PDB file of C-alpha atoms in Angstrom:
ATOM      1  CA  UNK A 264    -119.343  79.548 200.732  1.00  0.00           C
ATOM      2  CA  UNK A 265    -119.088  76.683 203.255  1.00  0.00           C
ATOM      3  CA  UNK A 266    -121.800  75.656 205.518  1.00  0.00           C
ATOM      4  CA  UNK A 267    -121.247  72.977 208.446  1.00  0.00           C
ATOM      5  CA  UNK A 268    -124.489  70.529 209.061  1.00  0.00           C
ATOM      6  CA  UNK A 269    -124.995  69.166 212.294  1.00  0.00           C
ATOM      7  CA  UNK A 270    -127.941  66.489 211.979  1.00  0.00           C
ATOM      8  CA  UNK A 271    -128.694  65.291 215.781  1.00  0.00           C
ATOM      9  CA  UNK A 272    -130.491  67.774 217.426  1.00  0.00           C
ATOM     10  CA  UNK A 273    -130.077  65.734 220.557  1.00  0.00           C
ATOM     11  CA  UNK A 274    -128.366  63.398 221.942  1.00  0.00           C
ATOM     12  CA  UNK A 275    -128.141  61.831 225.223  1.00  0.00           C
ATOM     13  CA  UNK A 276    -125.628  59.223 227.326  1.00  0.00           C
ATOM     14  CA  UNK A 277    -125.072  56.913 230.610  1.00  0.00           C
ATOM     15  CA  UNK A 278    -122.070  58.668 232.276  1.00  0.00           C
ATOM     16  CA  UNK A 279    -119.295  56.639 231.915  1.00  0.00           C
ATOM     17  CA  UNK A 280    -120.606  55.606 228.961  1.00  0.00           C
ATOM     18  CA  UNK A 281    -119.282  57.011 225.116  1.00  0.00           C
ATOM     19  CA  UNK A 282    -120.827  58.980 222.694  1.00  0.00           C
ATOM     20  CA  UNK A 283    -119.844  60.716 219.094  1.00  0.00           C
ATOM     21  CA  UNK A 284    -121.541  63.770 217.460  1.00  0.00           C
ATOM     22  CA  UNK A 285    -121.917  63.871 214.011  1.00  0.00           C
ATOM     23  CA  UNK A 286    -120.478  66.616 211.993  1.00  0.00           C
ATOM     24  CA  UNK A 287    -120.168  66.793 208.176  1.00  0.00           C
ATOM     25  CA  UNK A 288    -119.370  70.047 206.305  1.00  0.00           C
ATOM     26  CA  UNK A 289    -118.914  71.456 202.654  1.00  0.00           C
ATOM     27  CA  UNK A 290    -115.900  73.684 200.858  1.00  0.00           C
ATOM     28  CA  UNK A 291    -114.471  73.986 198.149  1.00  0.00           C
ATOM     29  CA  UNK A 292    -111.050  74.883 199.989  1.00  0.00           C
ATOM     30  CA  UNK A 293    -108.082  72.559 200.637  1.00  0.00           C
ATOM     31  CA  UNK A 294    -106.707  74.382 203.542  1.00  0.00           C
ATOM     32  CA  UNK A 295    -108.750  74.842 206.780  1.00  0.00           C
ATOM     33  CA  UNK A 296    -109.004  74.155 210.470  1.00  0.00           C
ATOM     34  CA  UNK A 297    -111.844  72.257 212.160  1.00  0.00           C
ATOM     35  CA  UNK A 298    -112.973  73.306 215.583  1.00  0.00           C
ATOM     36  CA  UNK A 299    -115.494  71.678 218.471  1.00  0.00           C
ATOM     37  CA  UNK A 300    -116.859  74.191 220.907  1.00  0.00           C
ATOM     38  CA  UNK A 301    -118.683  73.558 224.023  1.00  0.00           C
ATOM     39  CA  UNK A 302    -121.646  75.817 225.263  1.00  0.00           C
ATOM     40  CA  UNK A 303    -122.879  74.996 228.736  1.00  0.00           C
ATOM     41  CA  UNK A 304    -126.013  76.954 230.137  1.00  0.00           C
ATOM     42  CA  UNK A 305    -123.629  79.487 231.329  1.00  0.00           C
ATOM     43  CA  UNK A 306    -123.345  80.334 227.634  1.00  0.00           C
ATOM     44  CA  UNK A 307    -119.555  80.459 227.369  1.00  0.00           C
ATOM     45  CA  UNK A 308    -118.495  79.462 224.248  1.00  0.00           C
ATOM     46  CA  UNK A 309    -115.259  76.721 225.567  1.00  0.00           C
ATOM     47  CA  UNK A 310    -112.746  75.110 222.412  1.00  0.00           C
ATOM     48  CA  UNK A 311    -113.091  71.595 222.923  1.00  0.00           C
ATOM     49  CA  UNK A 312    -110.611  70.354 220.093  1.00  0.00           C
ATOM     50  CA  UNK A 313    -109.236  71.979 216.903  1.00  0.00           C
ATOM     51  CA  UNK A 314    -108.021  69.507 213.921  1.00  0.00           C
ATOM     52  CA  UNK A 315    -105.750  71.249 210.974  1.00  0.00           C
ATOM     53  CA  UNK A 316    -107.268  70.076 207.559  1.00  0.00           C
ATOM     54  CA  UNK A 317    -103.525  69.189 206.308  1.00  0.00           C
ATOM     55  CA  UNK A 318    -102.564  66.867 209.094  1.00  0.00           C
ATOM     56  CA  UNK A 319    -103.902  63.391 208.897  1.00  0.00           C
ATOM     57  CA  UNK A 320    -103.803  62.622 212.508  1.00  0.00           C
ATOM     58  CA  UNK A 321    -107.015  62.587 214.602  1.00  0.00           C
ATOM     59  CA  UNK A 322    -106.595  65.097 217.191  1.00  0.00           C
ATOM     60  CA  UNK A 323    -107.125  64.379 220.969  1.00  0.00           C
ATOM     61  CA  UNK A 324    -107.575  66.068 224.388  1.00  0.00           C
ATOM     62  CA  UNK A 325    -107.923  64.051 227.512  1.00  0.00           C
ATOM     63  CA  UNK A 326    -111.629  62.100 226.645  1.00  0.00           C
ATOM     64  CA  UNK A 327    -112.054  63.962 223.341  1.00  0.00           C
ATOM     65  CA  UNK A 328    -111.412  63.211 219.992  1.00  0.00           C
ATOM     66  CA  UNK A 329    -112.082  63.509 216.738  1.00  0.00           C
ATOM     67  CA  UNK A 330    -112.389  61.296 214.005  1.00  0.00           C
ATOM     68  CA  UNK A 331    -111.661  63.526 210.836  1.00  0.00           C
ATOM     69  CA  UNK A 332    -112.206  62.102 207.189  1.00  0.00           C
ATOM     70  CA  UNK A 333    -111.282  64.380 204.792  1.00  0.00           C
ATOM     71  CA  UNK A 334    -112.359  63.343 201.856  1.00  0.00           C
ATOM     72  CA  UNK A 335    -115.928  62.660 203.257  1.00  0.00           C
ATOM     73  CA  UNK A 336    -115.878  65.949 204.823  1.00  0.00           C
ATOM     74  CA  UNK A 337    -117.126  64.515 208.024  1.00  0.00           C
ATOM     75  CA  UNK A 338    -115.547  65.770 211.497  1.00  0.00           C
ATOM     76  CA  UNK A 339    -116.804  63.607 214.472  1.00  0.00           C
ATOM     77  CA  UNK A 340    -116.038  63.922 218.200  1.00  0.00           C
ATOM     78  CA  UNK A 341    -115.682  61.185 220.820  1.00  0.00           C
ATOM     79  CA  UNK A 342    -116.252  61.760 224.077  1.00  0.00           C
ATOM     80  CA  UNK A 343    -115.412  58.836 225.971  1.00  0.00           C
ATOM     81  CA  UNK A 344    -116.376  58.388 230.281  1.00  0.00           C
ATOM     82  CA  UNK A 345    -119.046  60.702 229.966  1.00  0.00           C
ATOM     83  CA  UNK A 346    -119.381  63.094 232.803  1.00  0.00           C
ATOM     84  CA  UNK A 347    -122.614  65.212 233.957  1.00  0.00           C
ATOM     85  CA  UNK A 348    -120.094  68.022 233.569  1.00  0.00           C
ATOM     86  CA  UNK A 349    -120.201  67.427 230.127  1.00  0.00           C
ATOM     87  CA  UNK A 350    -123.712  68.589 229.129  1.00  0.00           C
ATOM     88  CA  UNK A 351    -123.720  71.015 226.890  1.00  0.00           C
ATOM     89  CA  UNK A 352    -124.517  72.527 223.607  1.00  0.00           C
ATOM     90  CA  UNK A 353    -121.487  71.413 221.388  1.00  0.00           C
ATOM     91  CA  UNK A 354    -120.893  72.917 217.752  1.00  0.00           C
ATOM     92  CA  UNK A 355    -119.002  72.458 215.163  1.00  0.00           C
ATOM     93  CA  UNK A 356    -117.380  74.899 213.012  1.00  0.00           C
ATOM     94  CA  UNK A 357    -115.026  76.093 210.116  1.00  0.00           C
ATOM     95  CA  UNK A 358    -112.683  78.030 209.472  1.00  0.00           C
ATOM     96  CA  UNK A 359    -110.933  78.659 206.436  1.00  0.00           C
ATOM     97  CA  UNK A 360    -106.948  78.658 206.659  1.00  0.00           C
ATOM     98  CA  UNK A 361    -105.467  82.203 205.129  1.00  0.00           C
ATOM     99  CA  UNK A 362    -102.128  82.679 204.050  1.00  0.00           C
ATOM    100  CA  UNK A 363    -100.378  84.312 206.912  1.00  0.00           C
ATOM    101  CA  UNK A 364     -99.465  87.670 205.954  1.00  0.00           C
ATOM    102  CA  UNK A 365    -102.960  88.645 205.159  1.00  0.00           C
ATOM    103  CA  UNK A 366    -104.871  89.330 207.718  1.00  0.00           C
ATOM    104  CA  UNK A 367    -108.382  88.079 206.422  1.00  0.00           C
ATOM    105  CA  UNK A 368    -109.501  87.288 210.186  1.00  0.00           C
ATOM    106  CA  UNK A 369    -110.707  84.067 211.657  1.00  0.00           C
ATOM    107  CA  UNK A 370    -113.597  83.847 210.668  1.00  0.00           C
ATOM    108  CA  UNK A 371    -115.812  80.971 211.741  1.00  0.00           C
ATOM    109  CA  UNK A 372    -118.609  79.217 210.213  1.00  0.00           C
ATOM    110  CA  UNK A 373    -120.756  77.134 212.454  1.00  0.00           C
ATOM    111  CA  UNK A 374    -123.447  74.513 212.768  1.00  0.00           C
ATOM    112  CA  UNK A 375    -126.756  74.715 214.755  1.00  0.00           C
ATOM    113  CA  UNK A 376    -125.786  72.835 217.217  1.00  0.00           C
ATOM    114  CA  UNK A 377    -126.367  69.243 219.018  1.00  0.00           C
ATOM    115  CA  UNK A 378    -127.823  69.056 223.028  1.00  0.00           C
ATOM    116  CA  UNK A 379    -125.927  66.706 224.960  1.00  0.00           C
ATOM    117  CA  UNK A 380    -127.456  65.612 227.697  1.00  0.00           C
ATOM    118  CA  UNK A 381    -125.173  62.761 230.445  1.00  0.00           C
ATOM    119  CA  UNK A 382    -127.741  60.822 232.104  1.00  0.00           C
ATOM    120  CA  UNK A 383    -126.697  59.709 235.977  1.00  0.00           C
TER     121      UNK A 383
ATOM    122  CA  UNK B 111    -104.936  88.227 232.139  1.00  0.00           C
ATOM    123  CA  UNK B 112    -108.824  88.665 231.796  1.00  0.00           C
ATOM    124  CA  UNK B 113    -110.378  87.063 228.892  1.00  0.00           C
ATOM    125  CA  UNK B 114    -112.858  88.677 226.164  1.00  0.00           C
ATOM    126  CA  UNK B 115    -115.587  91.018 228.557  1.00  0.00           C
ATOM    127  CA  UNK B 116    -118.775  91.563 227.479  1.00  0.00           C
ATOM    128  CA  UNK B 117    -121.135  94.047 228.669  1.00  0.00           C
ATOM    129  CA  UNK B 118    -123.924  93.713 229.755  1.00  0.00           C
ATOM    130  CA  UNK B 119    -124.642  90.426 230.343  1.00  0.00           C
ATOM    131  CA  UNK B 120    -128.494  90.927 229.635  1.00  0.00           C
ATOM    132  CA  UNK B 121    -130.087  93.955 227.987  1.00  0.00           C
ATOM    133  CA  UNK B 122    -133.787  94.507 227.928  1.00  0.00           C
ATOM    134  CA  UNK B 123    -134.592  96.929 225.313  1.00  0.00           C
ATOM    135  CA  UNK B 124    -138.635  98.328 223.924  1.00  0.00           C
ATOM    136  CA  UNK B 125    -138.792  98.005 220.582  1.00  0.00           C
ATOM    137  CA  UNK B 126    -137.731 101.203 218.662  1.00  0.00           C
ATOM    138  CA  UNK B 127    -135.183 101.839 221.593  1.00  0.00           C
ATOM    139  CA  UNK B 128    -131.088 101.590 220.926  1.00  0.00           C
ATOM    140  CA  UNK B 129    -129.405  98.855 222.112  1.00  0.00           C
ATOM    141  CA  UNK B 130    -125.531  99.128 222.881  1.00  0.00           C
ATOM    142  CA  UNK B 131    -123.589  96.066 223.170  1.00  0.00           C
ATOM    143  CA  UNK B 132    -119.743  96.217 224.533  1.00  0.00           C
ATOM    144  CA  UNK B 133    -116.621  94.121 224.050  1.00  0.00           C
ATOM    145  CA  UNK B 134    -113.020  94.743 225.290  1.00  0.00           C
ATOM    146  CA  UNK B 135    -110.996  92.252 223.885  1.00  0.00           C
ATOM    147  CA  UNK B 136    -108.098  90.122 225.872  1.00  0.00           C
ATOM    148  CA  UNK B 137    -105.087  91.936 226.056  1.00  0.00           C
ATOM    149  CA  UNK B 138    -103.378  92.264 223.326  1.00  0.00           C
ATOM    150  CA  UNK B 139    -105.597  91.488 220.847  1.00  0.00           C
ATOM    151  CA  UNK B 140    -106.159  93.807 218.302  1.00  0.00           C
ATOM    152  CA  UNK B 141    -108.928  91.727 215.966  1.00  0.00           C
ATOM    153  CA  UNK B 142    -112.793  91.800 217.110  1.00  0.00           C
ATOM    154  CA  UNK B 143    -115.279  89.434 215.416  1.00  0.00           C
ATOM    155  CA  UNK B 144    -119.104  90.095 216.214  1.00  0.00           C
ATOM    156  CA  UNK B 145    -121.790  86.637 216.438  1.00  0.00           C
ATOM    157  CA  UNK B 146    -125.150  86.452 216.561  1.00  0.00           C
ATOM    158  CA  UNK B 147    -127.007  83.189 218.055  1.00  0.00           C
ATOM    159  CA  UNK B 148    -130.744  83.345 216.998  1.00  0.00           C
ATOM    160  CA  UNK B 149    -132.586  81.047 219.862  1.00  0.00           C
ATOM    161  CA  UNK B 150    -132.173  77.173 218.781  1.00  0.00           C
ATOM    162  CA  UNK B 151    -129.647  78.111 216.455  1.00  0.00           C
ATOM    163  CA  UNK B 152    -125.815  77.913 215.861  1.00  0.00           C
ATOM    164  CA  UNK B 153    -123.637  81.253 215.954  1.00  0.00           C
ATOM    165  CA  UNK B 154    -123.631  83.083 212.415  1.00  0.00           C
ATOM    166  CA  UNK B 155    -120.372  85.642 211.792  1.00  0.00           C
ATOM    167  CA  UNK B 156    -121.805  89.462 211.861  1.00  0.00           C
ATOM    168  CA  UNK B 157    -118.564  91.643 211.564  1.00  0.00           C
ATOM    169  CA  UNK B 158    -114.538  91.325 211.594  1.00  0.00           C
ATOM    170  CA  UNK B 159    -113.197  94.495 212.903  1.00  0.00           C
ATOM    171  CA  UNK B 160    -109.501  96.142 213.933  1.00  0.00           C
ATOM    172  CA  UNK B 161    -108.308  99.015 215.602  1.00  0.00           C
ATOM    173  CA  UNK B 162    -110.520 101.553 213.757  1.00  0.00           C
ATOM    174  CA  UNK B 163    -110.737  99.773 210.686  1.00  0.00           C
ATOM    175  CA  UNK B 164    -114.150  97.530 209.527  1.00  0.00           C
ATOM    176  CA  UNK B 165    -112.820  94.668 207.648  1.00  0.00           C
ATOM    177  CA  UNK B 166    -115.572  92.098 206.809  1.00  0.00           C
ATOM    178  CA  UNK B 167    -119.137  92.934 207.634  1.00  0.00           C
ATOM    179  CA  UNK B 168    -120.260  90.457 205.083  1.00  0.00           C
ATOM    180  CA  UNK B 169    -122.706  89.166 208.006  1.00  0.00           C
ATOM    181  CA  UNK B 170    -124.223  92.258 208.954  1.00  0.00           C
ATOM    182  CA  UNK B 171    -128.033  93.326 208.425  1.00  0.00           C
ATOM    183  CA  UNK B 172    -128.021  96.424 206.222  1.00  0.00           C
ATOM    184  CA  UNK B 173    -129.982  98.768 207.842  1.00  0.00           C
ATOM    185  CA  UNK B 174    -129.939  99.517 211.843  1.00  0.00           C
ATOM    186  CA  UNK B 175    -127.004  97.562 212.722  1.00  0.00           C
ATOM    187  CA  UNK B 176    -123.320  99.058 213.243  1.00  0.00           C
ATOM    188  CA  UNK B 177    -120.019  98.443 214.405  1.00  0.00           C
ATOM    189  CA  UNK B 178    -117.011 100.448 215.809  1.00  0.00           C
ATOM    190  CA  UNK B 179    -113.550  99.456 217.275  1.00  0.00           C
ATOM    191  CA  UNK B 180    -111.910 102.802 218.017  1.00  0.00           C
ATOM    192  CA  UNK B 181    -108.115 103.185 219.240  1.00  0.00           C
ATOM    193  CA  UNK B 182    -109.102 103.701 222.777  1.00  0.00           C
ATOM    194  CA  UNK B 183    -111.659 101.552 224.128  1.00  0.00           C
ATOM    195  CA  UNK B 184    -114.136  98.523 224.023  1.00  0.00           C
ATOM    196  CA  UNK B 185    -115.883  97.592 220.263  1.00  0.00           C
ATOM    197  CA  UNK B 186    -119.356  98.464 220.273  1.00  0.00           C
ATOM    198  CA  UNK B 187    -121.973  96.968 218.613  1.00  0.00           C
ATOM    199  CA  UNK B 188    -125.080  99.267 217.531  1.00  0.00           C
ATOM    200  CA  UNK B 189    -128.316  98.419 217.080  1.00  0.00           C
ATOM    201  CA  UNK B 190    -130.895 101.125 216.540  1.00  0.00           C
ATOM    202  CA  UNK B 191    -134.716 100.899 216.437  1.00  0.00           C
ATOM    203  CA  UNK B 192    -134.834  97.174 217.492  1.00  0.00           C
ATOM    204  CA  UNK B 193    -137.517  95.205 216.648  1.00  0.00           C
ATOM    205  CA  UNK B 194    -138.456  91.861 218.578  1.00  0.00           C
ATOM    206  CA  UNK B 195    -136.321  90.028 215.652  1.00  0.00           C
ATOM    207  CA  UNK B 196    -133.279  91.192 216.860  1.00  0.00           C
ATOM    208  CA  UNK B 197    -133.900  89.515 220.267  1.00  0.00           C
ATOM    209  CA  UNK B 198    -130.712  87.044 221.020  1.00  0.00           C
ATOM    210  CA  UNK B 199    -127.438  86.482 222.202  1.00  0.00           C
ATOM    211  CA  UNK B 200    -124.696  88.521 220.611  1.00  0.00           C
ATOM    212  CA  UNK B 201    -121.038  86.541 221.516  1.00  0.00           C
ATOM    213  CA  UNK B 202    -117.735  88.848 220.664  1.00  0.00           C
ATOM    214  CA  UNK B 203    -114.142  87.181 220.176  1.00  0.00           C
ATOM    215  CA  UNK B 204    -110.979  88.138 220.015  1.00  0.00           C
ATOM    216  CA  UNK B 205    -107.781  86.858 218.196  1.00  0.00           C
ATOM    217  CA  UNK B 206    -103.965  87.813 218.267  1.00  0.00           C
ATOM    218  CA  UNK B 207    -103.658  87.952 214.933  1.00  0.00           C
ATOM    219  CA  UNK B 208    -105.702  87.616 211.839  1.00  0.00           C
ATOM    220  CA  UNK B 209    -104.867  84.692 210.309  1.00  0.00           C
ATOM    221  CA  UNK B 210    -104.890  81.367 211.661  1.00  0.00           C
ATOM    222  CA  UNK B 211    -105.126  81.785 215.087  1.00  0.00           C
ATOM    223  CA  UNK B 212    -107.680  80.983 217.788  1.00  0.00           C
ATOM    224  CA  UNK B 213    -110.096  83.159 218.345  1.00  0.00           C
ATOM    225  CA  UNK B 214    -111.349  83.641 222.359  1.00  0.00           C
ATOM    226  CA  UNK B 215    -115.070  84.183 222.823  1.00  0.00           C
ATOM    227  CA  UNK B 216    -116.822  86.663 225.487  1.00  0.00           C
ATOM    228  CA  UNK B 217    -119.995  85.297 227.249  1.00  0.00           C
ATOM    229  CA  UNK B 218    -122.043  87.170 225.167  1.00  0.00           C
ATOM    230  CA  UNK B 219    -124.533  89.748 225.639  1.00  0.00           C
ATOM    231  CA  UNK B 220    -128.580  88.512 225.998  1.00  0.00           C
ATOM    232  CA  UNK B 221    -130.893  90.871 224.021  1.00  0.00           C
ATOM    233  CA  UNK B 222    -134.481  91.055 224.545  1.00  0.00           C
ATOM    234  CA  UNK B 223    -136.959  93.012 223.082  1.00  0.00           C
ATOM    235  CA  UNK B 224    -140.311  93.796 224.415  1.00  0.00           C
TER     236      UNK B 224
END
């Protein structure tokens, strides 16, 4: 089974200003994606950044990204020029990678969670 | 095209009562997943469904709590005889395919029981 551990609680940041959520995680698989997701109080859950476990790039979008070491299982994100927009609940989860013609759903595992708050 | 709809948005619900949670996926999806989020806590997997078919309800409570995605119409989650436990927000997504594919979530339904 994997399980995804997200150890700040809460974290908070000057807007403008940069901050990076920890994220570390534990399989036993080789082959697996790696997702961010953003829950504002609205509660919509909003895909920040997705990282395939076989590609050794760090993924980025706009002021996110991820710093992915895969032999530490850790998956970070970077958000850089904080906005106010960005407070939020952000998670991180899993998701094992199935071999396409079997359907075996998408299945996510996540962690509990880390508060952002941006600070004006 | 409308995303993954949810209804309702909030449910209030007296414990022992049936609570009936809706999700029509976007179009053109044909694979519903079912999450719970307990308050403070991440969102753990409940059930993997398709048209009429259950195929992973490896997250689901034994007793009380169901799941249907029939050919016509919006998955349902069940939950009969609540008890103030089951108070939380229940997200449904929606993928294309199932396998390696983004999944789109709902807004989720809020539970409470009194």
């Amino acid at each position: 089974a994997q399980t995804v551990t997200q150890s700040q609680p809460e974290m908070s940041v000057q807007e403008a200003e940069t901050v990076t959520l920890s994220c570390t995680y534990d399989t036993s698989e080789n082959n697996y994606y790696l997702f961010w997701y953003k829950q504002p109080p609205s509660r919509q859950m909003i895909l920040v950044i997705r990282q395939e476990a076989y590609k050794q790039q760090n993924a980025t979008e706009n002021r996110f990204s991820v710093n992915f070491q895969k032999a530490a299982k850790s998956f970070s994100l970077k958000i850089s020029d904080s906005q106010l927009g960005d407070t939020a609940m952000y998670f991180c989860a899993f998701m094992k990678q199935n071999p396409t013609v079997m359907e075996y759903g998408n299945k996510l595992v996540f962690g509990a969670g880390t508060i952002l708050r941006v600070k004006s | 095209n409308a995303g993954v709809m949810q209804n309702p948005r909030h449910l209030v619900r007296r414990r022992g009562q049936e609570a009936r949670l809706r999700c029509s996926p976007m179009k053109g999806h044909s694979h519903v997943y079912w999450y719970r989020q307990l308050p403070e806590e991440g969102l753990k997997f409940m059930v993997y469904l398709q048209k009429e078919n259950i195929i992973d309800e490896s997250g689901m409570p034994k007793e009380r709590f169901s799941a249907e995605f029939p050919k016509e119409g919006p998955s349902i989650l069940r939950i009969q005889q609540v008890v103030r436990g089951d108070s939380a927000a229940y997200f449904c997504a929606s993928s294309a395919t199932g396998s390696n594919t983004e999944a789109f979530f709902g807004q989720g339904t809020r539970l409470t029981v009194v």
